[in-house]
CSV table of C-alpha atoms in Angstrom, one decimal:
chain,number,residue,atom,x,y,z
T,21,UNK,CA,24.3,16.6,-29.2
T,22,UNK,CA,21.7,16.2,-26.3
T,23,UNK,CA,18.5,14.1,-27.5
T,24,UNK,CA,16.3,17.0,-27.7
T,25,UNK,CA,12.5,14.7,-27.4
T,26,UNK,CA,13.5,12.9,-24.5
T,27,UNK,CA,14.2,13.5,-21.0
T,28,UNK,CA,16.7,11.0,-21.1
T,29,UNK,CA,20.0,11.0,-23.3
T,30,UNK,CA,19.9,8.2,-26.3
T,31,UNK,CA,22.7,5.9,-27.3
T,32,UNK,CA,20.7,5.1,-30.7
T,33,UNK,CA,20.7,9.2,-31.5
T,34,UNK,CA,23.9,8.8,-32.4
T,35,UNK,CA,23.7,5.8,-35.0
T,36,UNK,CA,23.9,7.3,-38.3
T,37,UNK,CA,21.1,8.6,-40.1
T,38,UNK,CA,21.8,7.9,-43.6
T,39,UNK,CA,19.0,5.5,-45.2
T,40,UNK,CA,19.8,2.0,-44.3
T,41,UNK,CA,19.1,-1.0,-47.1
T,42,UNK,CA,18.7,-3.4,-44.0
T,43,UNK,CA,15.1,-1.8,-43.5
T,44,UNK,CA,14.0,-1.6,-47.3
T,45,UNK,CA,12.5,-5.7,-46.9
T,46,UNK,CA,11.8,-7.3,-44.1
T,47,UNK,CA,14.1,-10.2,-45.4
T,48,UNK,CA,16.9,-8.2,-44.7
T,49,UNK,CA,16.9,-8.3,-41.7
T,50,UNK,CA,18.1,-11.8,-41.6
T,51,UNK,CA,20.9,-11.4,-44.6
T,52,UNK,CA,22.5,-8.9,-42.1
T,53,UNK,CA,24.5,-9.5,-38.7
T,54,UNK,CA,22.5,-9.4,-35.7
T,55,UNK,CA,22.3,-9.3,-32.1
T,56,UNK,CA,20.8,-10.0,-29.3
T,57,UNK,CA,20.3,-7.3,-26.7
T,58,UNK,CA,23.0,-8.6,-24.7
T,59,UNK,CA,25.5,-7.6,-27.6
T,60,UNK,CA,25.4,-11.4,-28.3
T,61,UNK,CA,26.1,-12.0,-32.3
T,62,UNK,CA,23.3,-14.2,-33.6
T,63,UNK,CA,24.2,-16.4,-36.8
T,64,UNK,CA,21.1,-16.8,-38.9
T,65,UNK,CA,22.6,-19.0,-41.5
T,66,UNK,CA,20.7,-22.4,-41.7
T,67,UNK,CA,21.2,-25.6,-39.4
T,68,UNK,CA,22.9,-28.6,-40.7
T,69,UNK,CA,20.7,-30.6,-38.3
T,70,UNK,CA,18.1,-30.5,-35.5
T,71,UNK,CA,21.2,-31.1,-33.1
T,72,UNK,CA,22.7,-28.1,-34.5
T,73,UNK,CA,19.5,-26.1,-34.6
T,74,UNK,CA,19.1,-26.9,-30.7
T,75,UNK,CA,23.0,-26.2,-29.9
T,76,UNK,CA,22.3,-22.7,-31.1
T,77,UNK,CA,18.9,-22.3,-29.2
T,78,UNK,CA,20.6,-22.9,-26.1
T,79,UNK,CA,23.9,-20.9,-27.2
T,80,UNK,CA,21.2,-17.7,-27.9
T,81,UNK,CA,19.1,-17.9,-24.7
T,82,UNK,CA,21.9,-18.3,-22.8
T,83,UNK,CA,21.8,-14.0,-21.8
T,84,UNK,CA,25.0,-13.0,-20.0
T,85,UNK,CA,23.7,-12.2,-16.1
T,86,UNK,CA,27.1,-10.1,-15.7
T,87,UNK,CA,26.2,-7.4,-18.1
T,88,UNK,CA,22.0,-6.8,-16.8
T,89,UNK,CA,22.1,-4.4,-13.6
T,90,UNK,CA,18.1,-4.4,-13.6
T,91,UNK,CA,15.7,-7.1,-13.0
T,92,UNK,CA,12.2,-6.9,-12.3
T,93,UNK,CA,9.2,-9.7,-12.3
T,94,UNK,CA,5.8,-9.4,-11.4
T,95,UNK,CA,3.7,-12.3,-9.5
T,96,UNK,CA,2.1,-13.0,-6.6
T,97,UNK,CA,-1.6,-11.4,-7.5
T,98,UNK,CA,-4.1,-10.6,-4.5
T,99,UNK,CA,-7.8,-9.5,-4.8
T,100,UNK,CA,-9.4,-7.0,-2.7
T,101,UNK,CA,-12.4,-6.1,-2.4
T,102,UNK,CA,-13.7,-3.1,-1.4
T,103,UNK,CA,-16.6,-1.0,-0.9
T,104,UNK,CA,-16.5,0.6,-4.1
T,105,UNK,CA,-14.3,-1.7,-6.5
T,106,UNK,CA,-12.8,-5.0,-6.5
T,107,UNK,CA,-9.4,-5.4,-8.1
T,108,UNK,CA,-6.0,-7.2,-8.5
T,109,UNK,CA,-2.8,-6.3,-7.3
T,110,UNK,CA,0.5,-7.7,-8.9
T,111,UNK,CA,3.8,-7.4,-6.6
T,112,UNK,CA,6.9,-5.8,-8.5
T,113,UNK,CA,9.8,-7.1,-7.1
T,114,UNK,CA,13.2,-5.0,-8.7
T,115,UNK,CA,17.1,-6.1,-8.2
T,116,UNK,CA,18.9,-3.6,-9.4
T,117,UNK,CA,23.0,-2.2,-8.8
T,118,UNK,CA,21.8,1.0,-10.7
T,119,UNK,CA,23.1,4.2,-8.8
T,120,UNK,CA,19.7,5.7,-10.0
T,121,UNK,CA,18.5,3.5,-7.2
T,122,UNK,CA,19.0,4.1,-3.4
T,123,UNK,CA,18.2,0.4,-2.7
T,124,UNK,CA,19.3,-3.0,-4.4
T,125,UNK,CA,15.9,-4.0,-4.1
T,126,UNK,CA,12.5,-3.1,-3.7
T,127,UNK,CA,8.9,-4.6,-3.8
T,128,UNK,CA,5.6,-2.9,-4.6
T,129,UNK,CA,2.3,-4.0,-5.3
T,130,UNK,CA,0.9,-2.6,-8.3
T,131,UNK,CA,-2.7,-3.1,-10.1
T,132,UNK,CA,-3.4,-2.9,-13.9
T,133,UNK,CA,-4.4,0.9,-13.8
T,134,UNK,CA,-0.9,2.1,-12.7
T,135,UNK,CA,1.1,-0.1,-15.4
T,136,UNK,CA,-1.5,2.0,-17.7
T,137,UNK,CA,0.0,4.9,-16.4
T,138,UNK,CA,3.3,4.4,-16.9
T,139,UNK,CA,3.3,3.5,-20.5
T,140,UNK,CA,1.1,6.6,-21.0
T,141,UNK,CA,4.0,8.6,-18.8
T,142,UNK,CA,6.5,6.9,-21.4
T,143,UNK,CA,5.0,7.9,-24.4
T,144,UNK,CA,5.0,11.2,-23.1
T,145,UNK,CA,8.3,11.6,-22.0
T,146,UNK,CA,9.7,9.2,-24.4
T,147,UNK,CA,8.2,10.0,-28.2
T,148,UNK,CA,10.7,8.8,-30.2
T,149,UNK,CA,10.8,5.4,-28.9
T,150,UNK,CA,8.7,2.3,-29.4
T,151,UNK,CA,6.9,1.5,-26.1
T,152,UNK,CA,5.9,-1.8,-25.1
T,153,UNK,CA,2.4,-2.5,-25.4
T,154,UNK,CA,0.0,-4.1,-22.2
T,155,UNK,CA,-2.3,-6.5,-22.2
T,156,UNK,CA,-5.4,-5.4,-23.2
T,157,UNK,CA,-8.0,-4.3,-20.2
T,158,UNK,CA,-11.1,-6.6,-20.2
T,159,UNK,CA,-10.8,-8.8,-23.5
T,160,UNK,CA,-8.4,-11.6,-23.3
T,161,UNK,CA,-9.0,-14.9,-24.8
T,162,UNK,CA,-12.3,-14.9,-25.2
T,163,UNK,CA,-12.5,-14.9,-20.9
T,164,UNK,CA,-15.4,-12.8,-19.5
T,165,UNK,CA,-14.7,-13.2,-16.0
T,166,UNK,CA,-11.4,-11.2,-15.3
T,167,UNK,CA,-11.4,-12.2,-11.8
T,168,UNK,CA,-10.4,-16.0,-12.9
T,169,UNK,CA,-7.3,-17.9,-12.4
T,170,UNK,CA,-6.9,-18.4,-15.8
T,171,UNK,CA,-7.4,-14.8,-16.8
T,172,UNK,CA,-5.3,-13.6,-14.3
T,173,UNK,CA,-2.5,-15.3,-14.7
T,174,UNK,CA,-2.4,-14.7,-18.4
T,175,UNK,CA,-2.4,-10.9,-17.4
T,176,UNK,CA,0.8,-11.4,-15.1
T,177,UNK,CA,2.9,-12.9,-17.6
T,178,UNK,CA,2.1,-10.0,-20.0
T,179,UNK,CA,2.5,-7.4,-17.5
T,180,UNK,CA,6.1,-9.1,-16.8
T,181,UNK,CA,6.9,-9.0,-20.2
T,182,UNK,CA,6.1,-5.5,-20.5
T,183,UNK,CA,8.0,-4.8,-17.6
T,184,UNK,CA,11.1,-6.5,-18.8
T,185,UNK,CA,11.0,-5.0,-22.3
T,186,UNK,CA,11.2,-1.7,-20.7
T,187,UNK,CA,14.1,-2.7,-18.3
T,188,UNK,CA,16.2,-4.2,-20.9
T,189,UNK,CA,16.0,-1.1,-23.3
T,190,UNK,CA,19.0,1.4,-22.8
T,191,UNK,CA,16.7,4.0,-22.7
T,192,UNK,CA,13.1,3.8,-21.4
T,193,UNK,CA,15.3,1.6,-18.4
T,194,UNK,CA,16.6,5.0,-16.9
T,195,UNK,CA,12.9,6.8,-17.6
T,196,UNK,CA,11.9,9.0,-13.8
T,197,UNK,CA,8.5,7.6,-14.5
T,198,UNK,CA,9.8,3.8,-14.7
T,199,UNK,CA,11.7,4.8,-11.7
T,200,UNK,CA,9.1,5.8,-9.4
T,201,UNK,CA,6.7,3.0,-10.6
T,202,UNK,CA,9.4,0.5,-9.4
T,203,UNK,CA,10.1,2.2,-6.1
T,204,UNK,CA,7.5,4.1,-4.9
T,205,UNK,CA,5.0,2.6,-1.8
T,206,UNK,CA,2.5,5.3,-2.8
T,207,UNK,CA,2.2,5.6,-6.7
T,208,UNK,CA,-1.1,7.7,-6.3
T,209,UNK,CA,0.8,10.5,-4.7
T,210,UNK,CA,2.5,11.2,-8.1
T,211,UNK,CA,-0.5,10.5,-10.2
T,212,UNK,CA,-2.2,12.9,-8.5
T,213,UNK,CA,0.4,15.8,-8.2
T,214,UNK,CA,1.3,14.7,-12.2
T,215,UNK,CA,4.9,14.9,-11.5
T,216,UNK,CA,7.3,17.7,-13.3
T,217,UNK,CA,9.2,14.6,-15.2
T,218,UNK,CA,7.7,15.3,-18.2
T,219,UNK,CA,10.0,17.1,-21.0
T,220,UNK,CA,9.0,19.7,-22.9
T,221,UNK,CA,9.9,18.2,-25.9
T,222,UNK,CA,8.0,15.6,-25.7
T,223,UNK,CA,5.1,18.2,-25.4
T,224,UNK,CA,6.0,19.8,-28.3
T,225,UNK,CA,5.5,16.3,-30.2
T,226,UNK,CA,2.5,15.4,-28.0
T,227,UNK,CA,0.6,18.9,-29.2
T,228,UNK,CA,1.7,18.3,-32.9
T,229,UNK,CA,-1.4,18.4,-35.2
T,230,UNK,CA,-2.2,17.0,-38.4
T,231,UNK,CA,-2.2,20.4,-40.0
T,232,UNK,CA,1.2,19.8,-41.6
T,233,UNK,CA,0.6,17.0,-44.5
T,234,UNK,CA,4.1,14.9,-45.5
T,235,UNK,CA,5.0,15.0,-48.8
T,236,UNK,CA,6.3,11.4,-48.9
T,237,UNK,CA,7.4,9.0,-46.1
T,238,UNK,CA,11.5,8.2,-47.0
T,239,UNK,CA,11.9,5.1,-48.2
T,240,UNK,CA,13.2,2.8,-45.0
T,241,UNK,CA,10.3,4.2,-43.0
T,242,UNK,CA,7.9,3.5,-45.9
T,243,UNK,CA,9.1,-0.3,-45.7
T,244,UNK,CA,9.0,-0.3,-42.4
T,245,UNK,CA,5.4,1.1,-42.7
T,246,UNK,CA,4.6,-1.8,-45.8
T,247,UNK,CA,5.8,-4.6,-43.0
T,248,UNK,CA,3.9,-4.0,-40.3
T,249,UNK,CA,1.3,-3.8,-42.7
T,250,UNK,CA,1.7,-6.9,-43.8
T,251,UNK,CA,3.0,-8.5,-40.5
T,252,UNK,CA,-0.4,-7.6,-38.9
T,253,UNK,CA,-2.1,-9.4,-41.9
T,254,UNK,CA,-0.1,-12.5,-41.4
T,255,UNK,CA,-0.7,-12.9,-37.6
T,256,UNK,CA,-4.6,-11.9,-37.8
T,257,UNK,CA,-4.7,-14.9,-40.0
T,258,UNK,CA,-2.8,-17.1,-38.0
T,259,UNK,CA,-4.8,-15.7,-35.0
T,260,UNK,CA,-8.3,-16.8,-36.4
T,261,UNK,CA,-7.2,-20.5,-38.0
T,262,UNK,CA,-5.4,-21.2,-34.2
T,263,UNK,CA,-8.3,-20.0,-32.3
T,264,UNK,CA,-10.8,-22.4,-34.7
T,265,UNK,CA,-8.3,-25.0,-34.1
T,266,UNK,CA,-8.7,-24.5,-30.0
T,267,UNK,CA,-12.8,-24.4,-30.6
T,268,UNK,CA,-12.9,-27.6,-32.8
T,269,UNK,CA,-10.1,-29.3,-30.3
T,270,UNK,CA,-12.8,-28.4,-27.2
T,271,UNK,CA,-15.2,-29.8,-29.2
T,272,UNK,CA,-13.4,-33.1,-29.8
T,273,UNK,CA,-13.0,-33.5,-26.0
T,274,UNK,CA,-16.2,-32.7,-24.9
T,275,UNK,CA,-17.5,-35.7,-26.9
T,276,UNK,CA,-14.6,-37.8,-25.8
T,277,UNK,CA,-15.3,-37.4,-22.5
T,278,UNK,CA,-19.1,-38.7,-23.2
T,279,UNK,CA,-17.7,-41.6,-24.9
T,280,UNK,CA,-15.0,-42.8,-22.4
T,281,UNK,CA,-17.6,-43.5,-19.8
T,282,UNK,CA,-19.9,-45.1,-22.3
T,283,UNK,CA,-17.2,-48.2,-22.6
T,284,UNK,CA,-16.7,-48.3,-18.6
T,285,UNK,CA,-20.6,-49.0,-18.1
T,286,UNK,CA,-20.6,-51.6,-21.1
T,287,UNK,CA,-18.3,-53.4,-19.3
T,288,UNK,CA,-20.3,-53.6,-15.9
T,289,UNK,CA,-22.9,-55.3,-18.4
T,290,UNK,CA,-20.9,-58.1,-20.1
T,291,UNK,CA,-18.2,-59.5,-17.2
T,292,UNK,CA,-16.2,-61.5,-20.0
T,293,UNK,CA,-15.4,-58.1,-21.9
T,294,UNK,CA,-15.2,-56.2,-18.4
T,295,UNK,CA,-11.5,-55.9,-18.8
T,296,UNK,CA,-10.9,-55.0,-22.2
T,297,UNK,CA,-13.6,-52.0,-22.2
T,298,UNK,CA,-12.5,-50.9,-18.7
T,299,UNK,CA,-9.1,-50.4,-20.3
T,300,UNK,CA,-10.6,-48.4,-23.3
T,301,UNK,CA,-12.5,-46.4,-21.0
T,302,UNK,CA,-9.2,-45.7,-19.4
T,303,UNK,CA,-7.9,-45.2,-22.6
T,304,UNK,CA,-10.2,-42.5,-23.8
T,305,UNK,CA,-9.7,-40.6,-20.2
T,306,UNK,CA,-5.8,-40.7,-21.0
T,307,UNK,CA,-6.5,-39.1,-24.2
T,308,UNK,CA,-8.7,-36.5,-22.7
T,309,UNK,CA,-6.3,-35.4,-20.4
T,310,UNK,CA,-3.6,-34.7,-23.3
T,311,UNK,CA,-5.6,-33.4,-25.6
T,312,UNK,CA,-6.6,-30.9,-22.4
T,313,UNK,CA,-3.5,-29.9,-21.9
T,314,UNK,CA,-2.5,-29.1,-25.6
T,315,UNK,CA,-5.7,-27.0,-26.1
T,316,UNK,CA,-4.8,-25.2,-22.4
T,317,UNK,CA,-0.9,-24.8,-24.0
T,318,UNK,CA,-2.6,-23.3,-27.2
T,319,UNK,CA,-4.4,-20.9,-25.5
T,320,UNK,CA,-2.6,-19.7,-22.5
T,321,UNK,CA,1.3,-19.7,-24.8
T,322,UNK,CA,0.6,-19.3,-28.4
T,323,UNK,CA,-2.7,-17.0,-28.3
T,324,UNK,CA,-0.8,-14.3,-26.0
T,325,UNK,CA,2.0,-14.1,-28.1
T,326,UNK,CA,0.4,-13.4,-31.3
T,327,UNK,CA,-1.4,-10.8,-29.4
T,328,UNK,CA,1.3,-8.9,-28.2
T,329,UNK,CA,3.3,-8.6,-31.2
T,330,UNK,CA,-0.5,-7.5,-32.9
T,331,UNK,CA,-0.5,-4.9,-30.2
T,332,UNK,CA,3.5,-4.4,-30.1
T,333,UNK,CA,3.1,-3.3,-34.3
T,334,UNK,CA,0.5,-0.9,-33.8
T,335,UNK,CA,2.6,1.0,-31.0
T,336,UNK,CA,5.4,1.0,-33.9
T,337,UNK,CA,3.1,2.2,-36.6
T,338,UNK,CA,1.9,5.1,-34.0
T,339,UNK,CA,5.8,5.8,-33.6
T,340,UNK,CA,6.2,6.2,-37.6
T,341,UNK,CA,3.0,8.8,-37.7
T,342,UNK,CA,4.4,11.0,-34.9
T,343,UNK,CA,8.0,10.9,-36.6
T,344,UNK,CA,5.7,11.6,-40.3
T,345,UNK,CA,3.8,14.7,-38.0
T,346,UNK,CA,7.2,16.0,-37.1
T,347,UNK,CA,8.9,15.6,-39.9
T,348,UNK,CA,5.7,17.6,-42.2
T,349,UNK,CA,6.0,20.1,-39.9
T,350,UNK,CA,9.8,20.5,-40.6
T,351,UNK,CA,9.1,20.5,-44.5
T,352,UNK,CA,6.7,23.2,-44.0
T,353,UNK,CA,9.1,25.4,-42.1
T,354,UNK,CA,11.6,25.0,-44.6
T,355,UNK,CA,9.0,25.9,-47.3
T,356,UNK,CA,8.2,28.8,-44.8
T,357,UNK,CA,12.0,30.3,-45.0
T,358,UNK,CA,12.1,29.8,-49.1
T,359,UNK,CA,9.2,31.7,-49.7
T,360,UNK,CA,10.1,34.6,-47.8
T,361,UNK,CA,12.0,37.5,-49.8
T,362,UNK,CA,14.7,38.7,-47.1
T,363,UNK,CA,17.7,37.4,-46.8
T,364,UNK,CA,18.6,35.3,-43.8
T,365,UNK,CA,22.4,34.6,-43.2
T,366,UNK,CA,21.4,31.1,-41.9
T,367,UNK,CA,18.2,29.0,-41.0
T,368,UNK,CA,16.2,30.2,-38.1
T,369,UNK,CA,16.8,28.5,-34.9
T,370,UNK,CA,13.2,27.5,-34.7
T,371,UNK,CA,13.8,25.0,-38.3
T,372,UNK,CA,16.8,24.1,-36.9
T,373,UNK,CA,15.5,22.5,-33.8
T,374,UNK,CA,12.9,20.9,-35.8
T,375,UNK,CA,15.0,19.1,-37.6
T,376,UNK,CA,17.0,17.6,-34.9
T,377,UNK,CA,14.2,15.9,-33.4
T,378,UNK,CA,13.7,14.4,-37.7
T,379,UNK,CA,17.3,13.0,-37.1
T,380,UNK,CA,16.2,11.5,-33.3
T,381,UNK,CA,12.9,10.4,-34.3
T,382,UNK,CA,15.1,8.5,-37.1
T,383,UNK,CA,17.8,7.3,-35.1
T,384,UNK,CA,15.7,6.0,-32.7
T,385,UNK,CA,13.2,4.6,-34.4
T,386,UNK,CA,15.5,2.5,-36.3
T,387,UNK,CA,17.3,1.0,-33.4
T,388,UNK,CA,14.2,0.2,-31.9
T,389,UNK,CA,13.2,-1.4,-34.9
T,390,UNK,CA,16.3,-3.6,-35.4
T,391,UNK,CA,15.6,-4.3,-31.1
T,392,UNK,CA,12.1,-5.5,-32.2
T,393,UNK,CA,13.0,-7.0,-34.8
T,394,UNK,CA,16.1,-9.0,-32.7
T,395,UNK,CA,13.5,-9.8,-29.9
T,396,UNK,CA,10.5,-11.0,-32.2
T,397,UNK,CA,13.3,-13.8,-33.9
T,398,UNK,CA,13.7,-15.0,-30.6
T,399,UNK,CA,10.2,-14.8,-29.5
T,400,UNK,CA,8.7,-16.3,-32.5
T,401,UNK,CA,11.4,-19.2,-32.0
T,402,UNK,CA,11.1,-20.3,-28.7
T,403,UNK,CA,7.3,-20.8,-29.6
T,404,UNK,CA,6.9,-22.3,-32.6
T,405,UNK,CA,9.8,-25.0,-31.4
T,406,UNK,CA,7.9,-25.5,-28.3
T,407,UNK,CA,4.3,-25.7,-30.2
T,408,UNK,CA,6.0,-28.3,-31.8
T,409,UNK,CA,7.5,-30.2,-29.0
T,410,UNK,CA,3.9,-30.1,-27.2
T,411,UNK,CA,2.0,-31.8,-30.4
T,412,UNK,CA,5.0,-34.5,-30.2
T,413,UNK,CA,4.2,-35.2,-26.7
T,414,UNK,CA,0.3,-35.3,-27.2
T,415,UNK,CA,0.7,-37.8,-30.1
T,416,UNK,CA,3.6,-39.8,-28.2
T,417,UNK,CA,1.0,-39.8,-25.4
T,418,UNK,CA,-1.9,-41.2,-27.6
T,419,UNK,CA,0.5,-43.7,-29.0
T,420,UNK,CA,1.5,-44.8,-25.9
T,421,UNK,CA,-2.3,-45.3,-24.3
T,422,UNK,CA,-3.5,-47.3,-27.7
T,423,UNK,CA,-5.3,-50.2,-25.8
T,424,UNK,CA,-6.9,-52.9,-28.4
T,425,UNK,CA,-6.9,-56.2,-26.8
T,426,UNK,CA,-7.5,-59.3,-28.6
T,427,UNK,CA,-10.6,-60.1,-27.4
T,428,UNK,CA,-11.7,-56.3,-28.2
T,429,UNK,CA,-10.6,-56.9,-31.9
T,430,UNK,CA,-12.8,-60.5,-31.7
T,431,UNK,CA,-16.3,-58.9,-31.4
């Protein structure tokens, strides 16, 4: 059966639509088998030892090349200036084998306002499906200058990521819009003419209002709905305590760097301990520089992440209310059809359509969910191991500069 909200045919419409005990607890996920989106099998049983646990990290990143035939990144960011604006242009360089595609490759330059567009043309087009969220526009860690290195950069590794969620799903991957945003030299031409890509079923979710009131969420969506909830919760609060670590670490090292130098002119004063304080000064610098570069990992790795998947949960929980909208509207129509007296051999065409996008606003939703879910595991992984292998380095390097000469320990 043709997807009938999307312009493109889905592989997950047909998954079967029965209610699924994998998405009644979040732990579930874990208890059941996985995979990457590769089509890799991903054991989630526990490590016998760290040697193990980074066997299998290696095993699970290791994506099979052979089976991708799309691959885009995004670097290289220009400013211009202009009479009217200054802004930032990203290049998008795509590799691709896709027949969709009249070249193997292509590169564009695109700025933040046109990756805008395209998610907005993909929830459009695309209803059913989660879409990958952007950075936001102007706040991003706490930087007000969105012209700085530090700012910018932080933007083009999220607007990669965003662009390489959407080519590795089976779906939103073979999207016109995502298409055209790869290839075209002039994207303004179709922004302005709006381009006749858009489905009409995805207009007849887009203009669904909340006149129709659901009954009662089923139950996999509803724990879908209790998760993100509570996932939200979790990271907000994880959020706040690592950005108050950050402040109190900047803090630290703004009063180490007063107090190296204090130990560097105490030696030009006493010649015999000249050495000895020269090599704490040097000491104090060395820690400086760690402790630098662990806040600058906290903030430009870990923050991000958290932020995204904060983001990347409230693009699911807008998915669940427009799947709630359509399927309201479908209870009311059957309610419609009971409450009329004639007879009617079988149910209107008008119901029936109705509820086939219910069934692909299920199926979808729930293979997009176990992809989230799939992608967030590994995410979540690679960061917190390599959170942990920065600290290890910043106290290996502290250990490492301890200078306390005898003659220090004398006085």
């Amino acid at each position: 059966m043709p997807h009938p909200l999307a312009a493109s045919s889905s592989e997950e419409a047909a998954s079967e639509l029965t209610p699924s005990p994998d998405l009644l607890l979040p732990r579930s996920f874990a208890d059941k088998d996985l995979s990457l989106p590769n089509g890799t099998p991903v054991d989630t049983s526990s490590p016998a030892s760290s040697s193990s646990l980074l066997n299998r990290l290696q095993l699970d990143d290791d994506l099979d090349g052979e089976t991708r035939d799309l691959f885009v990144t995004v670097d290289d960011p220009k400013k211009h200036i202009c009479t009217m604006e200054t802004y930032i242009t990203y290049r998008v360089t795509t590799k691709t084998t896709r027949a969709e595609f009249d070249l193997p490759e292509y590169s564009v330059r695109r700025r933040y306002q046109d990756f805008d567009w395209l998610r907005n043309k993909l929830e459009e087009s695309q209803p059913t499906h989660l879409i990958p969220p952007l950075p936001e526009k102007f706040v991003m860690k706490g930087v007000v200058d969105r012209f700085s290195e530090e700012f910018v950069e932080t933007r083009r590794k999220a607007l990669d990521k965003f662009l390489k969620r959407i080519a590795d799903h089976p779906v939103l991957s073979f999207n016109e819009h995502f298409n055209v945003f790869l290839t075209a030299k002039d994207l303004n031409v179709y922004k302005k003419q709006g381009m006749a890509l858009l489905s009409k079923m995805g207009e007849s979710v887009k203009y669904v209002t909340g006149a129709y009131k659901l009954r009662s969420r089923p139950l996999e969506f509803a724990a879908i709905g209790d998760y993100l909830d509570t996932f939200v919760l979790k990271l907000g609060t994880i959020d706040r305590i690592a950005q108050r670590i950050i402040k109190e670490e900047l803090e630290y090292l703004l009063e180490l760097r007063e107090y190296g130098p204090v130990y560097s002119t105490w030696g030009g004063l006493e010649m015999e301990l000249a050495e000895p304080l020269e090599g704490v000064s040097a000491c104090i610098g060395n820690c400086c520089t760690a402790l630098e570069e662990l806040s600058d990992d906290m903030t430009e790795d870990f923050l991000p992440v958290l932020r995204e998947y904060i983001l990347y949960s409230e693009s699911m929980k807008n998915v669940l209310k427009k799947r709630d909208q359509v399927q309201a509207e479908y209870e009311a129509k059957l309610e419609a059809v009971a409450l009329k007296k004639e007879d009617r051999p079988k149910v209107p065409a008008d119901v029936e359509k109705c509820q086939d996008r219910v069934e692909c606003f299920n199926a979808d939703l729930k293979a997009d969910m176990e992809r989230w879910q799939n992608n967030k595991r590994q995410d979540f992984r690679q960061l917190l191991m390599g959170m942990a292998d920065k600290n290890i380095q910043y106290y290996e390097k502290e250990k490492n500069y301890k200078y306390l000469p005898s003659t220090l320990l004398i006085m």
